[in-house]
XYZ file of C-alpha atoms in Angstrom:
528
model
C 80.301 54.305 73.756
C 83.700 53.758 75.766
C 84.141 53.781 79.275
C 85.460 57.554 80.155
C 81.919 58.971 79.258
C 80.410 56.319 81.113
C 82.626 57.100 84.035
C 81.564 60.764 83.212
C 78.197 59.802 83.737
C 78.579 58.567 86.987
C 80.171 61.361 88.142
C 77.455 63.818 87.443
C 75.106 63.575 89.643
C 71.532 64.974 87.795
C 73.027 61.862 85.395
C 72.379 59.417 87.922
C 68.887 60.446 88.321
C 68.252 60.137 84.644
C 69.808 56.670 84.540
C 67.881 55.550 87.354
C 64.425 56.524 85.916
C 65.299 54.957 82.772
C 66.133 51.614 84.226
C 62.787 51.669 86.125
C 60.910 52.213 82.816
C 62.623 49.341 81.127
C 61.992 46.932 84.049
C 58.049 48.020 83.870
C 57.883 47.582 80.517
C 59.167 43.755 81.022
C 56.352 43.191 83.109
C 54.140 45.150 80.744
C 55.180 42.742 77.816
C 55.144 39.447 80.391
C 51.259 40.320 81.050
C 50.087 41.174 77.152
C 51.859 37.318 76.453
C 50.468 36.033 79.126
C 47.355 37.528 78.096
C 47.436 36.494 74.044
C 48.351 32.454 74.750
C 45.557 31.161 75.638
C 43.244 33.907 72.860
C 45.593 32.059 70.419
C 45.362 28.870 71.641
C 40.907 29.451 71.693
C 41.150 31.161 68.398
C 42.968 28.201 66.531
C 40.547 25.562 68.237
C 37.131 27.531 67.371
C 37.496 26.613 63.665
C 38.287 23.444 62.700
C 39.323 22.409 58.876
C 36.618 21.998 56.557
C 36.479 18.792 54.780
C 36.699 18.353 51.207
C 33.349 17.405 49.997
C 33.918 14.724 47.212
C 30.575 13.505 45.459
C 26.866 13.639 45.681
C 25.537 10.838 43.908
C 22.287 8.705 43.380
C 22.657 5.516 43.991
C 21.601 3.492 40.969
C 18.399 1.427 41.010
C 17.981 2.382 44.621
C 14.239 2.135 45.554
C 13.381 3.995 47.197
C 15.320 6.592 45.735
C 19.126 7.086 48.154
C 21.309 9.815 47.641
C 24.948 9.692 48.629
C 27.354 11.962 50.004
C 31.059 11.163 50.408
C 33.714 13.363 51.314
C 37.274 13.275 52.666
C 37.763 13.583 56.599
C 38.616 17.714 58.348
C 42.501 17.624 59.183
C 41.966 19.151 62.418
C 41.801 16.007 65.184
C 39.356 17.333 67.095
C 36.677 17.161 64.412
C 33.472 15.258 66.237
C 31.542 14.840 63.137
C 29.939 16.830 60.284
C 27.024 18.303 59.318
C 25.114 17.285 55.952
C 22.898 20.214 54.719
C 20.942 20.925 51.592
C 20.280 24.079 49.807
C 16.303 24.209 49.938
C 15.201 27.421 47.746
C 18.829 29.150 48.277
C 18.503 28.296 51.976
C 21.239 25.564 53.378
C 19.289 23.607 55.854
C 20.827 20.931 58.015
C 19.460 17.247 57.071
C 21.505 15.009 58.491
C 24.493 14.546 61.024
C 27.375 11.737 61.015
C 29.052 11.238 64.380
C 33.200 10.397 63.918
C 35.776 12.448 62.188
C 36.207 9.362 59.771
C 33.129 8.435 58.902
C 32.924 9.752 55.383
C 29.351 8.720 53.836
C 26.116 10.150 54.652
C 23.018 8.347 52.606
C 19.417 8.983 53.095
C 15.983 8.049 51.511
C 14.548 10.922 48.594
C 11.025 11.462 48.981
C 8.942 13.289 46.733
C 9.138 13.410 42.600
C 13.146 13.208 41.807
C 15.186 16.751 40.574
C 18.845 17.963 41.078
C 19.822 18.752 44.302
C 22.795 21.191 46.241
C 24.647 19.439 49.144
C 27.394 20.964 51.565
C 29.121 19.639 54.274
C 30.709 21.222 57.414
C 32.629 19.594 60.297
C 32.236 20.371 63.969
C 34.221 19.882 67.148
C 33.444 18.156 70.460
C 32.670 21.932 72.091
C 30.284 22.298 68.630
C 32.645 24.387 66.989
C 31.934 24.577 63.185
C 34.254 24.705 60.062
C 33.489 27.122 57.117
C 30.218 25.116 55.140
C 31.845 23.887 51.910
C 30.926 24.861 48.306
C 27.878 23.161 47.025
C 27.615 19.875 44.911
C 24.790 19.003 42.636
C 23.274 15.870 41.422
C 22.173 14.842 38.331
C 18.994 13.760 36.453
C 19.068 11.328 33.960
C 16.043 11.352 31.000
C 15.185 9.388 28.178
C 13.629 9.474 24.807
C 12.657 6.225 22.635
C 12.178 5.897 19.327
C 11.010 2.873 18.257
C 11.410 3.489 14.095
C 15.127 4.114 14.734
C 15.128 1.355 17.764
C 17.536 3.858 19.667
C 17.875 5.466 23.154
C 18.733 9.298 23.531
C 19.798 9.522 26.879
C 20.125 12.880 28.410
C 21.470 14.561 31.440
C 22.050 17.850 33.689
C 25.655 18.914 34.346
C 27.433 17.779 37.402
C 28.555 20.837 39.678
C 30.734 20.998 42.488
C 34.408 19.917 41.665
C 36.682 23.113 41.338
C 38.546 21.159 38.265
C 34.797 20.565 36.346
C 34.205 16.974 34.922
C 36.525 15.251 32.719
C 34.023 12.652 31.244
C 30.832 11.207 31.648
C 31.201 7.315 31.222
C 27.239 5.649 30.231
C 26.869 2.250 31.503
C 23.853 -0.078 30.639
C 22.765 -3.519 31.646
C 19.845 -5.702 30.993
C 17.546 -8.024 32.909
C 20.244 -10.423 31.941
C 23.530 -9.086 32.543
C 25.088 -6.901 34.787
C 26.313 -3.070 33.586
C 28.934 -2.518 31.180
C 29.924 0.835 29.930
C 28.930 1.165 26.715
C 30.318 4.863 25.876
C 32.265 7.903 26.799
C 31.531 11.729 26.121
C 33.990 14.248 26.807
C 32.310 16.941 30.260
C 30.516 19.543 28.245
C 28.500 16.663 26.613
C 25.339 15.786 27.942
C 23.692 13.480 25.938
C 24.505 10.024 24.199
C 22.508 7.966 21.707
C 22.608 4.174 22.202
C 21.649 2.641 18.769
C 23.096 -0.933 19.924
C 19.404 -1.615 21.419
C 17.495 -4.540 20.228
C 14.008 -4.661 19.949
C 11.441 -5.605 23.509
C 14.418 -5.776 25.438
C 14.229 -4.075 29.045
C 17.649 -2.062 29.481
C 18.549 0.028 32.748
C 20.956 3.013 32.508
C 23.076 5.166 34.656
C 25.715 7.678 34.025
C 28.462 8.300 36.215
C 31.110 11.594 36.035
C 34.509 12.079 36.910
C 37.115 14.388 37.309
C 41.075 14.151 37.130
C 41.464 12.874 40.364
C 39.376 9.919 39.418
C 36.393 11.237 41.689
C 33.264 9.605 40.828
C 29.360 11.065 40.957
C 26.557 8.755 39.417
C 23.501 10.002 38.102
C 19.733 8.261 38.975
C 19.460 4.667 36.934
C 16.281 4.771 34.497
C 14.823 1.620 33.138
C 13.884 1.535 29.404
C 11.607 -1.056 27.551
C 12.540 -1.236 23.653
C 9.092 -1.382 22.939
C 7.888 -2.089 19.666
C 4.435 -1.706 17.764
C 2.123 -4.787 19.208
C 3.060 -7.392 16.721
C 0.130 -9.544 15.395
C -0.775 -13.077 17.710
C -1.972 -14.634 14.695
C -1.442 -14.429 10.763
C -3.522 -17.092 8.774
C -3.002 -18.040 5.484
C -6.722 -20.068 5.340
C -6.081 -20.933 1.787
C -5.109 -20.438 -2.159
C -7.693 -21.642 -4.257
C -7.859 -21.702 -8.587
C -10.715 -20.241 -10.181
C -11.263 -20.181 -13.539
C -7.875 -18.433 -14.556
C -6.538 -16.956 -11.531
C -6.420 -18.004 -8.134
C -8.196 -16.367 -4.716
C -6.323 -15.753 -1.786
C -8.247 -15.866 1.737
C -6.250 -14.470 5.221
C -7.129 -14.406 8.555
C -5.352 -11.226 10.375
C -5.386 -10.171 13.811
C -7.317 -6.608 14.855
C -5.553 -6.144 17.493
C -2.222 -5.480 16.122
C -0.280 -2.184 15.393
C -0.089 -2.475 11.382
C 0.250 -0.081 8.655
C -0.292 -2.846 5.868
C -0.022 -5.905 4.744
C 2.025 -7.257 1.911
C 0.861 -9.791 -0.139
C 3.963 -12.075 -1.179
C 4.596 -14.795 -3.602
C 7.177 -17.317 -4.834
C 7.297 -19.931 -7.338
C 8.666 -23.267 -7.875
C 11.179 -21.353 -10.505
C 12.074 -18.351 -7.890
C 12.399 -18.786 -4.525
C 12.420 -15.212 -3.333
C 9.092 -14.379 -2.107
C 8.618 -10.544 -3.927
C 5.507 -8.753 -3.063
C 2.304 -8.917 -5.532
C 0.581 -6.931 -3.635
C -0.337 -4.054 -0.774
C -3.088 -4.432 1.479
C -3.838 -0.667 3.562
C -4.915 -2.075 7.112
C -8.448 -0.704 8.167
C -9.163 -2.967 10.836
C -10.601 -6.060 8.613
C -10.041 -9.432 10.227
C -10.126 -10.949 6.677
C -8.152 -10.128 3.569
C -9.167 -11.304 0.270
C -6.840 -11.190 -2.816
C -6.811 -12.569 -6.140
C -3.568 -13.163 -8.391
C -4.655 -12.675 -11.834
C -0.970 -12.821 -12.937
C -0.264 -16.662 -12.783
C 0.078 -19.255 -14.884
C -1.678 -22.075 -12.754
C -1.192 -24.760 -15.418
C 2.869 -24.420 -15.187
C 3.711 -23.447 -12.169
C 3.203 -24.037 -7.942
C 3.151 -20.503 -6.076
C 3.610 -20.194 -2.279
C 1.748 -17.173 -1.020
C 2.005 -15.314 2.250
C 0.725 -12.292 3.949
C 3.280 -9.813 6.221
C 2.543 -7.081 8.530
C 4.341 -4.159 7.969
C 4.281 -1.601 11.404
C 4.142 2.306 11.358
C 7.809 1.658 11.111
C 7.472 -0.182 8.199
C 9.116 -2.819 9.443
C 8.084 -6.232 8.794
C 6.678 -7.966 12.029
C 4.993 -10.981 10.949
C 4.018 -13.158 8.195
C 1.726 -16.121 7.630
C 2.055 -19.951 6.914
C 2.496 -21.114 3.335
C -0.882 -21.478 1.247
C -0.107 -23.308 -2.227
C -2.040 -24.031 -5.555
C -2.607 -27.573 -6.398
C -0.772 -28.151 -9.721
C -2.646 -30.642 -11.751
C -2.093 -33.501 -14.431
C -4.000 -35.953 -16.567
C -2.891 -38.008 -18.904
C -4.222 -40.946 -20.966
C -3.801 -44.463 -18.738
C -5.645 -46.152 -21.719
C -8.338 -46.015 -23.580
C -11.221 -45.840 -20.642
C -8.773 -44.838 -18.228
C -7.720 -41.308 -16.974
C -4.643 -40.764 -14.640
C -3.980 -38.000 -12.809
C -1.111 -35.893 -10.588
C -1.202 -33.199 -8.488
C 0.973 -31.391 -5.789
C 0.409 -31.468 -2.399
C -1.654 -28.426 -0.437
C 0.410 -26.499 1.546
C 0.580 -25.881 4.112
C -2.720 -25.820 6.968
C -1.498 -26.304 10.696
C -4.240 -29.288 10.998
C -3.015 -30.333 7.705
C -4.810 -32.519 4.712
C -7.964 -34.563 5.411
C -8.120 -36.036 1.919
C -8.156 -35.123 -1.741
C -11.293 -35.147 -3.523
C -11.570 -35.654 -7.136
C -13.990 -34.124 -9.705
C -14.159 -34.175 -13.610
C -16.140 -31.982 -15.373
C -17.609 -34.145 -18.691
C -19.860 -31.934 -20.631
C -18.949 -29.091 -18.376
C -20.800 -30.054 -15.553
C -18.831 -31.129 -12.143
C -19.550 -34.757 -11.285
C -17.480 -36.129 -8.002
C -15.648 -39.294 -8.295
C -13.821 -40.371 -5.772
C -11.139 -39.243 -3.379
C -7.157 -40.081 -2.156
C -5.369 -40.178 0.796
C -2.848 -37.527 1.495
C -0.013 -39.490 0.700
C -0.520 -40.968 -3.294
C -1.012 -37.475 -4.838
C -2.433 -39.894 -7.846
C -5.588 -41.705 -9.198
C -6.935 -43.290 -11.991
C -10.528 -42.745 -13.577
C -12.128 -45.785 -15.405
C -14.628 -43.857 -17.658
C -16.051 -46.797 -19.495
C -19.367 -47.539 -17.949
C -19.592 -44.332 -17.966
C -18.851 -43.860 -21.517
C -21.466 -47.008 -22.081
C -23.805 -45.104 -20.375
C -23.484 -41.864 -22.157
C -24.081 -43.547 -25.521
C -27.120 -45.712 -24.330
C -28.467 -42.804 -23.419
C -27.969 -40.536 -26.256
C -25.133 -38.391 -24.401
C -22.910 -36.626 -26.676
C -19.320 -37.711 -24.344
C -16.779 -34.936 -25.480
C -12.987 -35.663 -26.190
C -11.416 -33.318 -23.997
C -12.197 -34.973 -20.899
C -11.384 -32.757 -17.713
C -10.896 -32.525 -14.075
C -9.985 -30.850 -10.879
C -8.987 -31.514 -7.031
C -10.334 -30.487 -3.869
C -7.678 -30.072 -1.024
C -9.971 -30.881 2.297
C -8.456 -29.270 5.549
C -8.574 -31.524 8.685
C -10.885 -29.930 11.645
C -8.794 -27.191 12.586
C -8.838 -25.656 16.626
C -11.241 -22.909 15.542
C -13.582 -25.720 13.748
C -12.820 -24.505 10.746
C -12.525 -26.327 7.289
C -10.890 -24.638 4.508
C -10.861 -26.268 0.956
C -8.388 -25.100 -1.967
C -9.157 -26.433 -5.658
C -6.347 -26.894 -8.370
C -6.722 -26.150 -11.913
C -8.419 -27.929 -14.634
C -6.491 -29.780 -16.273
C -8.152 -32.172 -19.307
C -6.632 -34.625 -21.865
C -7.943 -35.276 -25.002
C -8.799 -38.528 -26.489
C -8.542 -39.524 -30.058
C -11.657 -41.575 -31.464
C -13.105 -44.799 -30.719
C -15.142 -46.210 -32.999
C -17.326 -49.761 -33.089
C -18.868 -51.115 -36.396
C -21.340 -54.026 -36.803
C -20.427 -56.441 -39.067
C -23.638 -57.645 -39.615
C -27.477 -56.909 -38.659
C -30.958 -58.694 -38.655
C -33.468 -56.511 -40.247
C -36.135 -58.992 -38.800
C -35.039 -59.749 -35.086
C -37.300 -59.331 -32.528
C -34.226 -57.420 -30.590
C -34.462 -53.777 -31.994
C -30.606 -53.603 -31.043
C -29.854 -56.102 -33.843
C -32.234 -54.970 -36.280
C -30.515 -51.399 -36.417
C -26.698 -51.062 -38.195
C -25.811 -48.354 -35.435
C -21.778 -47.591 -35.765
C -20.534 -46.827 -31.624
C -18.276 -43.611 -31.953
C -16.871 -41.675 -28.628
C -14.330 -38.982 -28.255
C -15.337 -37.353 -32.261
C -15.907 -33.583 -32.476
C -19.030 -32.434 -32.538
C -21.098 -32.229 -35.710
C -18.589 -33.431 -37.688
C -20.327 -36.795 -38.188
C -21.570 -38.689 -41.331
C -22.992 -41.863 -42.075
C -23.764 -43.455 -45.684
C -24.736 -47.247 -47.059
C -24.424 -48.146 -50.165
C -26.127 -50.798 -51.727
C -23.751 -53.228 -53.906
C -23.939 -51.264 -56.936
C -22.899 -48.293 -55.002
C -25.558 -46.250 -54.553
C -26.382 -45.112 -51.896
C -29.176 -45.940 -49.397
C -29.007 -43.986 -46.097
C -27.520 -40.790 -44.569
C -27.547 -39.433 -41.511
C -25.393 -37.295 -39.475
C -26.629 -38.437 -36.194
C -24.560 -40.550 -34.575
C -27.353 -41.756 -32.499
C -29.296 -42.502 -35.748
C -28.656 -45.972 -37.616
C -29.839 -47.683 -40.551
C -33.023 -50.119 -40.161
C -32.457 -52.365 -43.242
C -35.405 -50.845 -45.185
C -35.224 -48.825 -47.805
C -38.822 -46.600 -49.294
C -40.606 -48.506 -46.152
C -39.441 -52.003 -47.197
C -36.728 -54.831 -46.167
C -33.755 -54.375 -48.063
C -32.587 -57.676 -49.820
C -29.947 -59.994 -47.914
C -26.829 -59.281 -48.579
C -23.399 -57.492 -48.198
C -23.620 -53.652 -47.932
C -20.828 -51.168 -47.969
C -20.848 -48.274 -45.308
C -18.641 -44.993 -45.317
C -18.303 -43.222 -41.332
C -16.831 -39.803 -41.676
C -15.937 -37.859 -38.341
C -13.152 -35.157 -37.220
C -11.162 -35.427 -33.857
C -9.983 -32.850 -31.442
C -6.853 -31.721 -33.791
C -9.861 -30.961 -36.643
C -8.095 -34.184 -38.969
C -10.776 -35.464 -40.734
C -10.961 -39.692 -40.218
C -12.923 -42.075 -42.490
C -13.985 -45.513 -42.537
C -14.976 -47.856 -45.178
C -16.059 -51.227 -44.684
C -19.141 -53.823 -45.511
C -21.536 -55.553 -43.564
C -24.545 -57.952 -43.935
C -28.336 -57.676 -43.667
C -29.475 -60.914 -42.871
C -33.317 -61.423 -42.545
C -34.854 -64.547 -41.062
């Protein structure tokens, strides 16, 4: 627009009224505009301080081992300064209820006490100002519950838990930590977020382990779970396993054991080792019914070679091994000929009584009947039998004595703590004696002794029935015959006194190996 037109304007005067209106509009308007600002300000001004920031809620934890049970929350502080506090609420059958309030715009933990049976909970979190204005309530979190499952075959721990909710970028990991009653937690494993479980085999056996898993996200943020406490239980093991003794009889040997009722046992295995082996390998299987005494015999060993250790073991519904006895042995034992009235014998200790060995008792077993001789301390293991008074004895008497002279031992238990006295008997062993034989050399048919007036050979240790004796006068005929060793010659001949003078005798006998043995001599009948 240029100045003529303006100037043209000005001139006219129904343009000067125009201008003039137009002027007076523009300056109303001003003040218009001056009242809606002055107006807006302070809406703007309320409107920005009626909300303040939320916070950003960061965790909702249990706090492990707490007792009573303490749930955390932890956030990170509103950005608006004039934040008073917050507001903790929980979402109680899809209804957020206030529970607790924490005064200061940096105070950024809120704990309280759980009550009731334990179960994953929603938490939010809103802040408010110092006129009570309230932020928007932020998006839930949710705590976790941690489980358990034992197994006590496989000795491992299944731990299980619910998801953690709440963090916009999900959870990363779950790390597991663990501890005992002796050492603080260590993790022991890592599953990736959409894992919940994890299966700790590392356990040992009636060892009490806590737990606790803990989640995080990429920012490192950190949300535990509840601890649990887990016992590694396993089957009640036996108190007591006896092994009250192994004992020979006739070819095998018997097997007693004390067990206790009380324990949690599938079987028992019977086990044995030799003086060959040393590997105890199982004999036998024993079904558990509840009897507080096993018997057993092994008819499978050779108990004039060899010294067996036997033992009983529990076996558990796991079939795991969770006890076994002491040591009962067989006495092993030896006789040999000393001399010719004298028997010595070995053995091997008893083993193995928790009172231990009173003494050894010794028993032979001449003509198959068991006589007791004598006994040894625990420490010799030996002892010698002088058998000739009782060889005298045997002959006096008319006592067939055999050759194969035998014998056993008696282990004696010392007075255990329940009183009682076990005993455990070794094998028979025998040794076999050649002859002995004794021949007058001369007999009075007329003595008033009727030992000298008989021509009686002595013979021990012969076999049975295989005796003979004949006289022969000295022309060679013979005279007398018997085949009773008991029997002897009188002098007489048809009723009467044989004349006095040498006679020739012929003793025929067998010993133990069936060899046949004779002896031919001479003797004299004197009569006076």
């Amino acid at each position: 627009m240029d100045n003529n037109f303006i100037l043209k304007v000005l001139n006219n005067d129904n343009n000067l009224f125009t201008l003039h209106s137009f002027l007076l509009m523009v300056k109303n308007l001003e003040k218009i505009l001056f009242l809606v600002l002055l107006f807006l300000a302070p809406m703007a001004l309320y409107s920005q301080s009626e909300e303040p920031d939320e916070p950003v809620l960061v965790s909702a934890s249990v706090v492990p081992e707490s007792d009573p049970l303490m749930i955390r929350i932890t956030w990170e502080p509103s950005d608006s300064l004039d934040v008073a506090g917050y507001y903790v609420y929980q979402v109680i059958d899809d209804i957020t209820r206030i529970i607790g309030t924490v005064n200061g715009r940096l105070t950024l933990t809120y704990e309280y006490l759980y009550t009731g049976v334990y179960k994953p909970e929603k938490y939010r979190l809103a802040a408010f100002t110092d006129r009570l204005l309230l932020s928007t309530i932020t998006d839930p979190h949710t705590t976790m519950l941690l489980d358990f499952s034992y197994e006590k075959c496989d000795v491992e721990v299944e731990l299980s838990w619910t998801e953690y909710h709440g963090w916009q970028d999900g959870v990363s990991e779950y790390r597991i930590l663990r501890r005992s009653e002796a050492s603080s937690y260590e993790e022991i494993g890592r599953v990736n977020g959409d894992i919940l479980q994890f299966v700790d085999s590392s356990v040992e056996r009636n060892i009490k382990y806590f737990y606790y898993v803990e989640a995080v996200n990429l920012q490192n943020h950190t949300a535990t779970t509840n601890s649990i406490e887990v016992f590694t239980d396993s089957y009640y093991q036996p108190s007591y396993l006896l092994a009250e003794y192994a004992t020979v009889e006739d070819e095998h040997i018997n097997l007693r054991f004390a067990v206790d009722t009380n324990a949690e046992v599938l079987e028992y295995l019977i086990q044995r080792r030799d003086s060959a082996n040393q590997t105890f390998t199982t004999i036998g299987v024993v079904e558990n019914n509840g009897q507080p005494v096993i018997l057993y015999t092994d008819n499978n060993a050779d108990i004039y070679k060899l010294v067996y250790n036997y033992r009983i073991v529990s076996v558990d519904p796991c079939r795991v091994e969770t006890g076994s006895s002491n040591i009962a042995s067989n006495i092993l034992l030896k006789v040999s000929n000393h001399n010719t009235f004298e028997q010595y014998l070995t053995w091997t200790p008893y083993e193995l009584w928790g009172s231990g060995v009173d003494e050894y008792e010794i028993y032979n077993t001449f003509n198959y009947s068991g006589f007791f001789v004598g006994t040894a301390d625990t420490l010799s293991l030996k002892y010698y039998h002088n058998i000739e008074s009782y060889v005298i004895n045997s002959h006096n008497n008319e006592i067939y004595i055999d050759n194969k002279l035998c014998y056993y031992v008696e282990a004696v238990q010392n007075i255990g703590i329940d009183g009682r006295v076990s005993r455990s008997r070794s094998n028979i062993s025998c040794a076999y004696k050649l002859p002995e034989i004794w021949v007058p050399t001369a007999i009075n048919a007329a003595s008033s002794d009727e030992k000298n007036r008989e021509f009686k050979p002595v013979l021990t240790f012969f076999e049975k029935d295989t005796y003979e004796l004949s006289v022969f006068d000295r022309w060679g005929e013979e005279i007398f015959n018997s085949d009773n060793v008991y029997k002897g010659w009188n002098g007489r001949l048809k009723g009467k006194l044989v004349p006095s003078q040498q006679y020739q005798y012929s003793i025929k006998y067998k010993d133990f190996t069936g060899k046949t043995h004779k002896k031919i001599g001479t003797f004299f009948v004197i009569i006076k």
